[in-house]
CSV table of C-alpha atoms and ligand atoms in Angstrom, one decimal:
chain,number,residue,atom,x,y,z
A,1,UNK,CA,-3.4,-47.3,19.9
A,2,UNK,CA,-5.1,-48.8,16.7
A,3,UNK,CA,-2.4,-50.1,14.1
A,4,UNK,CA,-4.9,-49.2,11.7
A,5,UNK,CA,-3.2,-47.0,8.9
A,6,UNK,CA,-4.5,-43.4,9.1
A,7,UNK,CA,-5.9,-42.0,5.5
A,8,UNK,CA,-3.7,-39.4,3.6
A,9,UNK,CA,-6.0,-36.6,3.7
A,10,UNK,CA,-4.2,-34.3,1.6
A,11,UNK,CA,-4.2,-36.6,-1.0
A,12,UNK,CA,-8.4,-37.2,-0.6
A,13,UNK,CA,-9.0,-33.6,-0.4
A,14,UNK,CA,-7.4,-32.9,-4.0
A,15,UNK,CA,-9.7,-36.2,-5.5
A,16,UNK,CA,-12.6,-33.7,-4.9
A,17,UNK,CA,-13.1,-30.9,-6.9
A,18,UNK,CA,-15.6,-28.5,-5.0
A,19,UNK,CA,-12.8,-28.8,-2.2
A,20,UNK,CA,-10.9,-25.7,-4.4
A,21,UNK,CA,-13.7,-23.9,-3.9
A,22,UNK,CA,-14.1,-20.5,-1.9
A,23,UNK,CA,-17.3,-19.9,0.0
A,24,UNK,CA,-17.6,-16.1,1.7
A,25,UNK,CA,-13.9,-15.4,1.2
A,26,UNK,CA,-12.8,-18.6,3.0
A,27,UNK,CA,-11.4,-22.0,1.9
A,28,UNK,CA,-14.8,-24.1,1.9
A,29,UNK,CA,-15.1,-26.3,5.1
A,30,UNK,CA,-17.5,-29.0,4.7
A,31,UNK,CA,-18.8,-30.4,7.9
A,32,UNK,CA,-22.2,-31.6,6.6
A,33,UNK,CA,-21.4,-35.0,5.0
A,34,UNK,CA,-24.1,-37.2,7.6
A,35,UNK,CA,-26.8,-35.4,5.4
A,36,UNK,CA,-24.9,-35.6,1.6
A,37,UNK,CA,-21.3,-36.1,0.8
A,38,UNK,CA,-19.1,-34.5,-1.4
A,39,UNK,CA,-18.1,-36.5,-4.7
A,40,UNK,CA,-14.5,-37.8,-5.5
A,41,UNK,CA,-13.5,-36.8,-9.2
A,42,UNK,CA,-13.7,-41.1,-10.3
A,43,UNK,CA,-17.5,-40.4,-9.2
A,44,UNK,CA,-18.0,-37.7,-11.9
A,45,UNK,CA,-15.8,-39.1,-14.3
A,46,UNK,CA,-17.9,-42.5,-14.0
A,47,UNK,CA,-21.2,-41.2,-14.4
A,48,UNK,CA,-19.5,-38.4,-17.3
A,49,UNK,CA,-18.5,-42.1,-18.8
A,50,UNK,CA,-21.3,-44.0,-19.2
A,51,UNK,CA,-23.2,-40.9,-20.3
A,52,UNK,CA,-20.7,-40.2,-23.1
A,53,UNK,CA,-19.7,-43.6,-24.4
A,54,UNK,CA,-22.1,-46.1,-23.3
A,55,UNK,CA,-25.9,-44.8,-22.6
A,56,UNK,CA,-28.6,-46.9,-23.5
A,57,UNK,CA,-31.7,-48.3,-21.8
A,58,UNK,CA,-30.7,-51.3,-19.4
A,59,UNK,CA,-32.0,-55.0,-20.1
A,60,UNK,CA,-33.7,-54.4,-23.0
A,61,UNK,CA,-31.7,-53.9,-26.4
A,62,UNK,CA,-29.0,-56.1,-27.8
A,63,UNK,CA,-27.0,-54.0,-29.3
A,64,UNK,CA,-23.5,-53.2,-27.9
A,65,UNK,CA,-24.1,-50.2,-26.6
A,66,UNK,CA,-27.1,-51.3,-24.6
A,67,UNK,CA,-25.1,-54.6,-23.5
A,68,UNK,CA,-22.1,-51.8,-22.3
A,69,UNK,CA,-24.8,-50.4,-20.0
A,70,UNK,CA,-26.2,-53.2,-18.6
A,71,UNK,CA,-23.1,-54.7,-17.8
A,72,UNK,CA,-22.0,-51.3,-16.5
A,73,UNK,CA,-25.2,-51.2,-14.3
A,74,UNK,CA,-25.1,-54.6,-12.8
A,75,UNK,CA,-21.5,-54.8,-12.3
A,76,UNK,CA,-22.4,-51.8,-9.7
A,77,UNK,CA,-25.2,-53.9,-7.9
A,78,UNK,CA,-22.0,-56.6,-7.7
A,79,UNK,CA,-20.3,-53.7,-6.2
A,80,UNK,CA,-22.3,-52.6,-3.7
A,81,UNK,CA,-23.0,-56.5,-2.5
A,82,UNK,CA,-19.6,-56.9,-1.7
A,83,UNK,CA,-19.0,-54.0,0.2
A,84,UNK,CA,-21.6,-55.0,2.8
A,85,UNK,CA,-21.0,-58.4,2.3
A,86,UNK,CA,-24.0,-59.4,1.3
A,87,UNK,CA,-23.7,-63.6,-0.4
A,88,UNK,CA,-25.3,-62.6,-4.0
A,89,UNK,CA,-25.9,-59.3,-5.9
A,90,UNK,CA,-29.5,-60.6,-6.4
A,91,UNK,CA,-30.3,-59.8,-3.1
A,92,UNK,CA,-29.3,-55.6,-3.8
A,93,UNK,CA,-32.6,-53.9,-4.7
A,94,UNK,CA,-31.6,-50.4,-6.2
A,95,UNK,CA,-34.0,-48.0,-5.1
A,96,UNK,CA,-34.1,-43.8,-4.9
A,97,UNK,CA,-32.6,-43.4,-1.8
A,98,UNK,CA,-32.7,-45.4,2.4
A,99,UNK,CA,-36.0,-43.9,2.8
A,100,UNK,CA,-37.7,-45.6,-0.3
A,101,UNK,CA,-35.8,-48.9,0.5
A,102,UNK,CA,-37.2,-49.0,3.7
A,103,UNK,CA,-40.8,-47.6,2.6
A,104,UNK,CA,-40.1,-51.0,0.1
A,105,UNK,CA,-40.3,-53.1,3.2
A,106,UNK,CA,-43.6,-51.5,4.7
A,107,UNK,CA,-45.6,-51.6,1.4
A,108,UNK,CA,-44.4,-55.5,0.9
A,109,UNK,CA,-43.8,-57.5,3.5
A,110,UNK,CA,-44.8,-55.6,6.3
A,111,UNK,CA,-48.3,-56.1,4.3
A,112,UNK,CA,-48.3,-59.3,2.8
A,113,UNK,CA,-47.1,-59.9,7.0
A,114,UNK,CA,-48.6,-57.9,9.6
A,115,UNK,CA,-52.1,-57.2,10.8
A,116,UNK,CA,-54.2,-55.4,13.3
A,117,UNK,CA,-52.5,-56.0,16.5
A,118,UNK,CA,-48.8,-57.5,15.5
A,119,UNK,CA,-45.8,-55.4,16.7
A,120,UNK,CA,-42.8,-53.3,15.7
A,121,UNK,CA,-40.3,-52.1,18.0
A,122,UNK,CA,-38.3,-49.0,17.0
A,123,UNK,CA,-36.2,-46.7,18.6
A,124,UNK,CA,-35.7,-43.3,19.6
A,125,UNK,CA,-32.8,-42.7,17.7
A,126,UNK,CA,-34.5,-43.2,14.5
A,127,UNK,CA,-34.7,-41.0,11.6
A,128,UNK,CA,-38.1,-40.4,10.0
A,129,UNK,CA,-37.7,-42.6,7.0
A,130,UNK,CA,-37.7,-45.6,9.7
A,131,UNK,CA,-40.1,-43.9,11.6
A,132,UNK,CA,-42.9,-42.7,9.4
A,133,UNK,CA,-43.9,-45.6,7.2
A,134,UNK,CA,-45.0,-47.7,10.4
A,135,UNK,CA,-46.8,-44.8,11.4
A,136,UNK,CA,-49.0,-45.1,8.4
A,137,UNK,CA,-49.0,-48.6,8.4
A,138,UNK,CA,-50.2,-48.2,12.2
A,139,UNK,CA,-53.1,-45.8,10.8
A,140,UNK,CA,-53.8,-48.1,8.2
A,141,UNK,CA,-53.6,-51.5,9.7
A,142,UNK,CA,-53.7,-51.0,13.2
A,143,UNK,CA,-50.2,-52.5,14.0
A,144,UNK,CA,-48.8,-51.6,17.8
A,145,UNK,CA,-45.4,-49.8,17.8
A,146,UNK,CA,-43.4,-49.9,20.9
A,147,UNK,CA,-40.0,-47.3,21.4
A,148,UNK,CA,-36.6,-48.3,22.7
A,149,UNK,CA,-35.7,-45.8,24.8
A,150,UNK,CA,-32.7,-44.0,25.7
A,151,UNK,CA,-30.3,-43.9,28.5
A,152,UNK,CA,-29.7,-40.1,29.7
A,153,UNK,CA,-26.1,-40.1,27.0
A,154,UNK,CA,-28.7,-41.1,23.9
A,155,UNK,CA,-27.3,-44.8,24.0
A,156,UNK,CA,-30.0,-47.3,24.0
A,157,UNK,CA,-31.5,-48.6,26.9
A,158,UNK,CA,-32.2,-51.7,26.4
A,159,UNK,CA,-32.9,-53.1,30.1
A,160,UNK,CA,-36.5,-53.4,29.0
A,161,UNK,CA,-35.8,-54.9,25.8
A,162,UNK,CA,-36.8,-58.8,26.3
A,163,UNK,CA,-40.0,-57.2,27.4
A,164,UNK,CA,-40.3,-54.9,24.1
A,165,UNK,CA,-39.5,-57.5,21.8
A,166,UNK,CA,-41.6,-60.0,23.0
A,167,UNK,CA,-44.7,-61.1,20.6
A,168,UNK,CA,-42.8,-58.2,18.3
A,169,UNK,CA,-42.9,-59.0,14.5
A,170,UNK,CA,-40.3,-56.2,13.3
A,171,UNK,CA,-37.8,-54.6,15.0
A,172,UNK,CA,-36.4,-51.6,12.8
A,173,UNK,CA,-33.6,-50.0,13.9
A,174,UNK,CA,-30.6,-47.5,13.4
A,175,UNK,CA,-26.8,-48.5,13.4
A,176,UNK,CA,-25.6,-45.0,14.1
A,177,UNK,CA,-27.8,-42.3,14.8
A,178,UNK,CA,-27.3,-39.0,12.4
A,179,UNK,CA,-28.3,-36.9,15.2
A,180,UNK,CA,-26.2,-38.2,18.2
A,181,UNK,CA,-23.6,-40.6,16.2
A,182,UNK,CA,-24.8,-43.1,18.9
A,183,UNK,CA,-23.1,-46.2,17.2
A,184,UNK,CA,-26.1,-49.5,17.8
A,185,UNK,CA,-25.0,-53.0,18.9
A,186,UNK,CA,-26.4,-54.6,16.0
A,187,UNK,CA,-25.6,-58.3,16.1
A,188,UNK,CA,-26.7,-58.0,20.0
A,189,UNK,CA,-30.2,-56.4,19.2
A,190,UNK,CA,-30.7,-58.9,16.3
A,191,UNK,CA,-29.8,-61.8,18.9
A,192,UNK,CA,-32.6,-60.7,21.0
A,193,UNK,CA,-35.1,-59.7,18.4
A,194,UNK,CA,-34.3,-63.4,16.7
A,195,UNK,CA,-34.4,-65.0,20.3
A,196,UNK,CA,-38.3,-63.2,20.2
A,197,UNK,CA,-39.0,-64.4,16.5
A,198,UNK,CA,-38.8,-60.7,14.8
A,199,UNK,CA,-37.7,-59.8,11.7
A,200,UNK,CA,-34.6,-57.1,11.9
A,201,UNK,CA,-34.7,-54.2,9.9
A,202,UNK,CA,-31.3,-51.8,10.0
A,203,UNK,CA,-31.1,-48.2,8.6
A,204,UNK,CA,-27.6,-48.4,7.4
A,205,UNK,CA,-27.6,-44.7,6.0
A,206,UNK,CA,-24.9,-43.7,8.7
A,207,UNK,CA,-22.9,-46.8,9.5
A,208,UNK,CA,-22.6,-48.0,6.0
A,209,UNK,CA,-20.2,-44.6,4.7
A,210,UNK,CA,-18.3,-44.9,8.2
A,211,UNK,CA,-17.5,-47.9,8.4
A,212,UNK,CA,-16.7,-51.9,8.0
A,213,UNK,CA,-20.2,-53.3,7.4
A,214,UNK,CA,-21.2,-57.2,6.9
A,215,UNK,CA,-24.7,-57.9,6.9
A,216,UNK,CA,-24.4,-61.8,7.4
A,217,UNK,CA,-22.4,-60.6,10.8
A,218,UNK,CA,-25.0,-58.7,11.8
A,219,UNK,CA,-27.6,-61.4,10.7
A,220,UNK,CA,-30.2,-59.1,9.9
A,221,UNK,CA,-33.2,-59.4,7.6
A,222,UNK,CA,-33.2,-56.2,6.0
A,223,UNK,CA,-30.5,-53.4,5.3
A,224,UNK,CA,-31.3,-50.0,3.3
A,225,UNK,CA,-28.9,-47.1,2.6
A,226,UNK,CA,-28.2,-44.1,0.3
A,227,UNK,CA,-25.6,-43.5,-2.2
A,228,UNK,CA,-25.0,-40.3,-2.0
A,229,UNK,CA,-23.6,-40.5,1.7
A,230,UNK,CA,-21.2,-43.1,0.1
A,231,UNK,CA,-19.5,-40.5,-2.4
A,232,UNK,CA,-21.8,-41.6,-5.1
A,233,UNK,CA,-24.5,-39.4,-6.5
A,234,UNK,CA,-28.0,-38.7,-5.1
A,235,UNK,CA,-31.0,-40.7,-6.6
A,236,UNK,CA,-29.9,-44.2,-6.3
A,237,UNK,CA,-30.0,-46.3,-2.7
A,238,UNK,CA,-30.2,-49.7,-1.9
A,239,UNK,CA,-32.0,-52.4,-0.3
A,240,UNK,CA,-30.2,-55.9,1.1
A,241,UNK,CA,-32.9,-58.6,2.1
A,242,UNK,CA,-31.9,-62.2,2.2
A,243,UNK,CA,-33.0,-63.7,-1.2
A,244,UNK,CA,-36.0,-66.6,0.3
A,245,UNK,CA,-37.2,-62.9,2.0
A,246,UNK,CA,-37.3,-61.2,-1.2
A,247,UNK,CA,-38.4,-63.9,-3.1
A,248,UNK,CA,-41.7,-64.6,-0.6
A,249,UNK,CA,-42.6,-60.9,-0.8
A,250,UNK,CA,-45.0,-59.2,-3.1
A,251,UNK,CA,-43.8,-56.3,-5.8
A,252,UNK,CA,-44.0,-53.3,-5.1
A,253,UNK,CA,-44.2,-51.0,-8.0
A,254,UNK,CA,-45.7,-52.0,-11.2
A,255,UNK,CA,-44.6,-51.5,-15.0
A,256,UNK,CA,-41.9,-52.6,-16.9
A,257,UNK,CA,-38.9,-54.8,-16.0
A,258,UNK,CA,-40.5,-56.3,-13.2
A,259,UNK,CA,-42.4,-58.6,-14.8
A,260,UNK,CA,-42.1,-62.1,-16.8
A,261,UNK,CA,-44.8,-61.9,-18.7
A,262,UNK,CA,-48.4,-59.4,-18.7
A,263,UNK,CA,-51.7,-60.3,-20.2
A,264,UNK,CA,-55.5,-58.5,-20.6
A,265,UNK,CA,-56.0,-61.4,-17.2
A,266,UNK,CA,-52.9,-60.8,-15.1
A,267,UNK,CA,-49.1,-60.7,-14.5
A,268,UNK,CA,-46.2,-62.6,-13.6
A,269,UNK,CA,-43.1,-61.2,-11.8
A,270,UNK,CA,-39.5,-60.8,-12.7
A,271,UNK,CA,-36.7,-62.9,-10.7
A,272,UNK,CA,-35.1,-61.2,-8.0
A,273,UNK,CA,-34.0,-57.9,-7.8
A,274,UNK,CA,-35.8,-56.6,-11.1
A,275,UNK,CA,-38.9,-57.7,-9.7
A,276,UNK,CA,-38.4,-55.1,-7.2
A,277,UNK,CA,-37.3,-52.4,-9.7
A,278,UNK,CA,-40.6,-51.4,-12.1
A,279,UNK,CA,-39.4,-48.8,-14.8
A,280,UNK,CA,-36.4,-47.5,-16.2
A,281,UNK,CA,-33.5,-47.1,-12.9
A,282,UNK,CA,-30.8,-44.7,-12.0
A,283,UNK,CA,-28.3,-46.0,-15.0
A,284,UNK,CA,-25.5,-43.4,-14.5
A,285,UNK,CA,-26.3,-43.0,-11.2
A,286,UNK,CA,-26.1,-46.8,-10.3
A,287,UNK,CA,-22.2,-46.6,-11.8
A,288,UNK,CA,-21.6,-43.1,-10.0
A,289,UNK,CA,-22.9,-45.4,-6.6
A,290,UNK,CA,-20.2,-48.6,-7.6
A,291,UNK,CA,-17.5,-45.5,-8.4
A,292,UNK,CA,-18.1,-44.1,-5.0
A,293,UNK,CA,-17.7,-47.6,-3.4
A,294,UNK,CA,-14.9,-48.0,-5.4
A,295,UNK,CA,-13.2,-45.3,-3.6
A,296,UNK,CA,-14.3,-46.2,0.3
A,297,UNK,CA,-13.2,-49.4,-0.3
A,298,UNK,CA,-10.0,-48.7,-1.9
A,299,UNK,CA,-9.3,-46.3,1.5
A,300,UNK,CA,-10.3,-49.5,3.1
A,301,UNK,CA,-13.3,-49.4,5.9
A,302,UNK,CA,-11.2,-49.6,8.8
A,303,UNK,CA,-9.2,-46.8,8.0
A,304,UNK,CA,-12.4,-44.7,7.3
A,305,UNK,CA,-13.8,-45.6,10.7
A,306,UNK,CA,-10.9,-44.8,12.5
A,307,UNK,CA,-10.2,-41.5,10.8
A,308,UNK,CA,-13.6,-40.7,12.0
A,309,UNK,CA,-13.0,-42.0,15.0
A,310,UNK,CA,-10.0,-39.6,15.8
A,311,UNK,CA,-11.3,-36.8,13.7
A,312,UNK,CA,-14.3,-37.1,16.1
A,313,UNK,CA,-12.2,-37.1,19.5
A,314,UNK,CA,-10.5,-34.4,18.5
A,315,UNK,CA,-13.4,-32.2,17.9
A,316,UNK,CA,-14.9,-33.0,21.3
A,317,UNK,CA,-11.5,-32.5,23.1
A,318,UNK,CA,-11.3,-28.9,21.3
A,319,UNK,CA,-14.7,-28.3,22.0
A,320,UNK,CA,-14.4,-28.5,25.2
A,321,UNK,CA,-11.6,-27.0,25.8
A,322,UNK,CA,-12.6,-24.0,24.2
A,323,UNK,CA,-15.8,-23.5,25.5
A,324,UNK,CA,-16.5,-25.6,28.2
A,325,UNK,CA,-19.8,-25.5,29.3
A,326,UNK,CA,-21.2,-22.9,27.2
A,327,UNK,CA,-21.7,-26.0,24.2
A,328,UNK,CA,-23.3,-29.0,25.3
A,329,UNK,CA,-23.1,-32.0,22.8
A,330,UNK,CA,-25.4,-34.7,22.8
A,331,UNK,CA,-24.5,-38.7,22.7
A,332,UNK,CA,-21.9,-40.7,24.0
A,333,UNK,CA,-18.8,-39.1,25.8
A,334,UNK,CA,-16.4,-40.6,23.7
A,335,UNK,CA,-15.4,-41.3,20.1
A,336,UNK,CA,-15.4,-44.9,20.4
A,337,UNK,CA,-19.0,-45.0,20.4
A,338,UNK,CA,-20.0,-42.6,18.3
A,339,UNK,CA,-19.6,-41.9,14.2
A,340,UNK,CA,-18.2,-39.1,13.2
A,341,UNK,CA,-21.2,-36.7,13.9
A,342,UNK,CA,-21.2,-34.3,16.4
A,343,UNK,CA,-24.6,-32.6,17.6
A,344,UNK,CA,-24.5,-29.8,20.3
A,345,UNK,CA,-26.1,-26.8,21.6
A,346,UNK,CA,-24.3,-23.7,21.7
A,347,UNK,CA,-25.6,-21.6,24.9
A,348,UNK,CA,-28.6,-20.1,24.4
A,349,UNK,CA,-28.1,-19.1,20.4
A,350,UNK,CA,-30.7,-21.0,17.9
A,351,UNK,CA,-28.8,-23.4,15.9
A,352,UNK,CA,-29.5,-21.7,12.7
A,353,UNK,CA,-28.1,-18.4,14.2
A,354,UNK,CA,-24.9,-20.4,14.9
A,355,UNK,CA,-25.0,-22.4,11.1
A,356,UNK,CA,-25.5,-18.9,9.4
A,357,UNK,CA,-22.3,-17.4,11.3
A,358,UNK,CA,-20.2,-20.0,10.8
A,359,UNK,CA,-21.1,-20.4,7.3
A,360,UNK,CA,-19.8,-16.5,7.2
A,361,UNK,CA,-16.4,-18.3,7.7
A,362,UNK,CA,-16.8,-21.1,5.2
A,363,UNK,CA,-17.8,-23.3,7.4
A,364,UNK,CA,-21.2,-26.0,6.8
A,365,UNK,CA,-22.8,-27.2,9.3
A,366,UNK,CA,-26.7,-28.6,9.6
A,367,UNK,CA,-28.9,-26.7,12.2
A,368,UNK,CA,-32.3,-28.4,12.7
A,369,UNK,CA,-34.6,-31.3,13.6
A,370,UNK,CA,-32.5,-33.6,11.6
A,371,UNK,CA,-35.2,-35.6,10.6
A,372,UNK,CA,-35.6,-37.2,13.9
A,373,UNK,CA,-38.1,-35.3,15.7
A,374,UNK,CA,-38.9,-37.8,18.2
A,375,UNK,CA,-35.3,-37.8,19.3
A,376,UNK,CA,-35.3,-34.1,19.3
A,377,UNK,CA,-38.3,-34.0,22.1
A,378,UNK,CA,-36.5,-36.6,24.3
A,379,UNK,CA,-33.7,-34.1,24.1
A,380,UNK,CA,-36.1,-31.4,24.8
A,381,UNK,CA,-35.1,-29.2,22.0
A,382,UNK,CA,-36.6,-27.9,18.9
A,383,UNK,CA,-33.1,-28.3,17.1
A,384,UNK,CA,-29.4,-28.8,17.5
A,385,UNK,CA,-26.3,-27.5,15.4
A,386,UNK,CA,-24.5,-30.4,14.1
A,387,UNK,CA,-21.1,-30.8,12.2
A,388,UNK,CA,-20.1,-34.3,11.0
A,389,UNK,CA,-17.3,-35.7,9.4
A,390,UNK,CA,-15.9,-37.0,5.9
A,391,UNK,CA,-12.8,-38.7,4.2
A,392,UNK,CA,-11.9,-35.4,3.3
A,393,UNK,CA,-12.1,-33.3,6.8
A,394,UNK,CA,-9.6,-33.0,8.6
A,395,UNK,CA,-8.2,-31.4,12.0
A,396,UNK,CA,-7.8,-27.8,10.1
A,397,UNK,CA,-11.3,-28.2,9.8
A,398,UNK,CA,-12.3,-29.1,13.0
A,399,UNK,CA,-10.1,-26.2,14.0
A,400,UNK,CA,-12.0,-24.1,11.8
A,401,UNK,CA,-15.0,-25.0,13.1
A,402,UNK,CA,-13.4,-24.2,16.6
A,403,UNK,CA,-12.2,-20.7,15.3
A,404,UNK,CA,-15.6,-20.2,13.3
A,405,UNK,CA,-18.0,-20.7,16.9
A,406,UNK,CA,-15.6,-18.4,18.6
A,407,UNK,CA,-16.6,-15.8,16.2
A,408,UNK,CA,-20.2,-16.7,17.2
A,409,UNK,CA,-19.5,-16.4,20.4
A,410,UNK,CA,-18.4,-13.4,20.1
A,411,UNK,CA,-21.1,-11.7,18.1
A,412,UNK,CA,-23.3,-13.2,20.2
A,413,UNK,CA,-21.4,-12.5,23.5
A,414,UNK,CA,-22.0,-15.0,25.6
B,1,LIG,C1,-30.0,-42.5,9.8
B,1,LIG,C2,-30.7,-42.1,8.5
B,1,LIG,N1,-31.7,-42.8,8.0
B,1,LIG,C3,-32.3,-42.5,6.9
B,1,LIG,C4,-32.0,-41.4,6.1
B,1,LIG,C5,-32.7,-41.1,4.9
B,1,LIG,O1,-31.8,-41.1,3.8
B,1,LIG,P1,-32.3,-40.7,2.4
B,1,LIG,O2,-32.8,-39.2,2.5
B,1,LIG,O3,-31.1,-40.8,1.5
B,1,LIG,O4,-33.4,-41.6,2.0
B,1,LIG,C6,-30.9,-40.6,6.6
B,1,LIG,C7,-30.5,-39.4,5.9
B,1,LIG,O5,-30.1,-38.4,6.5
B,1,LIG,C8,-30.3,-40.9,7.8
B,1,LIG,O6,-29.3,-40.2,8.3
């Protein structure tokens, strides 16, 4: 048994307002938070804030009100450093969202860095923001990527791996899938692709809202992720790359506040991260991000990943209990391996059939590819149904979910 404190859920649930909502005539049960989460009040109230009392551009004026912001805007980059443990908030690159941090990497140093020939190693589990920016690197440069592939309960199989990483230049890789939860041995995969002289890549998008994340443990080179899985709004993400890394590589977009200086002749860059961060940012939505870690961390990671943990075994157990082997789930057989997303098929009823029926109940669930098509043909379906967990679910809603697919099954009649 973990001594880990369990969170008080009751108390979360009333911290977010669209949690008092009714959807279809039913309490609303949100089981969708791997794709967005829900906001905490503090979140709103933050970004509500700065918006009332302290808006101004960032880094440019002098007067309070502009200082107020700026302060208010890099105190959240300190934030978010220190939640993934990265040494300095120089090395945070605010960006739109995961997908543009990582798209950040492949327009700068995978450029200034690899040519025809040179390799990157990715896996099956990945989603298609770590998936489609070496595919157009690969069309444009000729690079070789080779797949990790999966063992038959979507772990990783890495028996091949010395083999795949060898001569590789990249690897890019997952720490939990969003499809199957699968949770990545990260430290161990950077070992080996450090051993083989490749730079590491993680897509933190899932791991980092679920749970205790250092990136000098995990010695990677690169980390992206989203706010708005972390409570925080949408339209702000981040980027962590050691600072000698960031400092090496190119810019990537060009304009304002990423430079020193700009002449008719040329351009000098910024220091480190607002030479990575042309134009005006995400202001309120940079504090919203720091209000939304602010919250996680006062919940405290290792509670959050063991409420997911349980929240998750429980929803399997129940599950299968009540419908055996008419629902298949995908990934590893137990919670201790997985995040707190849960993937499945449900007999032989499309997964938006089953999403639209339990939403009749209040219920949210995702049906689809899930981004991660090339995960969805080793599975050898077109889509799955998949329900996934936050802070604020609890086993009432796992029940629902339960109570919800038994109506399904019903109108379907299996
Ligand atoms: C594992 C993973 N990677 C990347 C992304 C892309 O995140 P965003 O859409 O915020 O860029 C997601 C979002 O679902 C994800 O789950």
């Amino acid at each position: 048994m973990s001594e880990t404190p369990a969170l008080d859920v009751a108390r979360i649930q009333a911290d977010f307002p669209i949690l008092k909502r009714q959807v279809n005539g039913h309490r609303l049960v949100y089981l969708d938070s791997a794709s967005s989460a829900q906001k905490p009040q503090s979140v709103l109230d933050a970004m509500d804030r700065i918006y009332r009392e302290s808006y101004a551009n960032v880094h440019r004026g002098v007067y309070t009100i502009a200082e107020e912001a700026t302060a208010a805007f890099e105190a959240a980059r300190a934030k978010v450093a220190r939640f993934i443990g990265a040494p300095e908030a120089r090395e945070i690159i605010f960006t739109r969202n995961a997908t543009e941090a990582i798209n950040l990497v492949a327009y700068t140093w995978a450029r200034a860095n690899l040519e025809a020939g040179d390799v990157i190693v990715l896996s099956h589990l990945e989603h298609h923001a770590n998936v489609v920016p070496w595919h157009i690197l690969r069309e444009e440069r000729g690079i070789e990527i080779r797949w990790i592939p999966l063992t038959a309960d979507q772990r990783l199989d890495l028996s091949d791996l010395d083999r795949l990483l060898d001569g590789a230049s990249l690897l890019g890789i997952t720490a939990m899938s969003n499809v199957t939860g699968t949770i990545v041995d990260v430290p161990h995969l950077v070992q080996a692709a450090k051993a083989a002289g490749a730079h590491v890549l993680v897509d933190g998008c899932q791991a980092v809202p679920q749970m205790p994340v250092d990136v000098q443990a995990w010695g990677a080179d690169f980390v992206a992720f989203s706010s708005h899985k972390l409570l925080g709004p949408a339209g702000i993400g981040a980027l962590w790359a050691r600072a000698e890394l960031l400092e090496a590589m190119p810019p990537f977009m060009g304009g304002g506040e990423m430079i020193r200086d700009v002449t008719t002749e040329g351009f000098t860059t910024n220091d480190i991260p607002w030479k990575f961060e042309a134009g005006t940012p995400a202001i309120a939505e940079a504090v919203g991000f720091g209000a939304g870690i602010d919250y996680l961390a006062a919940l405290g990671m290792d509670a959050v990943r063991e409420h997911e943990r349980a929240l998750t075994q429980y929803t399997l157990d129940a599950l299968a209990d009540r419908f055996g082997d008419n629902l298949t789930v995908y990934g590893p057989a137990g919670a201790d391996d997985r995040g707190g997303v849960i993937s499945f098929l449900f007999d032989d009823i499309h997964a938006h059939d089953v999403s639209q029926v339990v939403d009749e109940e209040g219920v949210c669930v995702r049906a689809g590819h899930h981004c991660a098509k090339p995960l969805m043909r080793v599975l050898g379906v077109p889509a799955t149904t998949r329900a996934s967990f936050g802070v604020y679910n609890d086993r009432a809603d796992a029940d629902a979910l339960v109570d919800a697919l038994a109506k399904a099954e019903a109108f379907f009649a299996i």
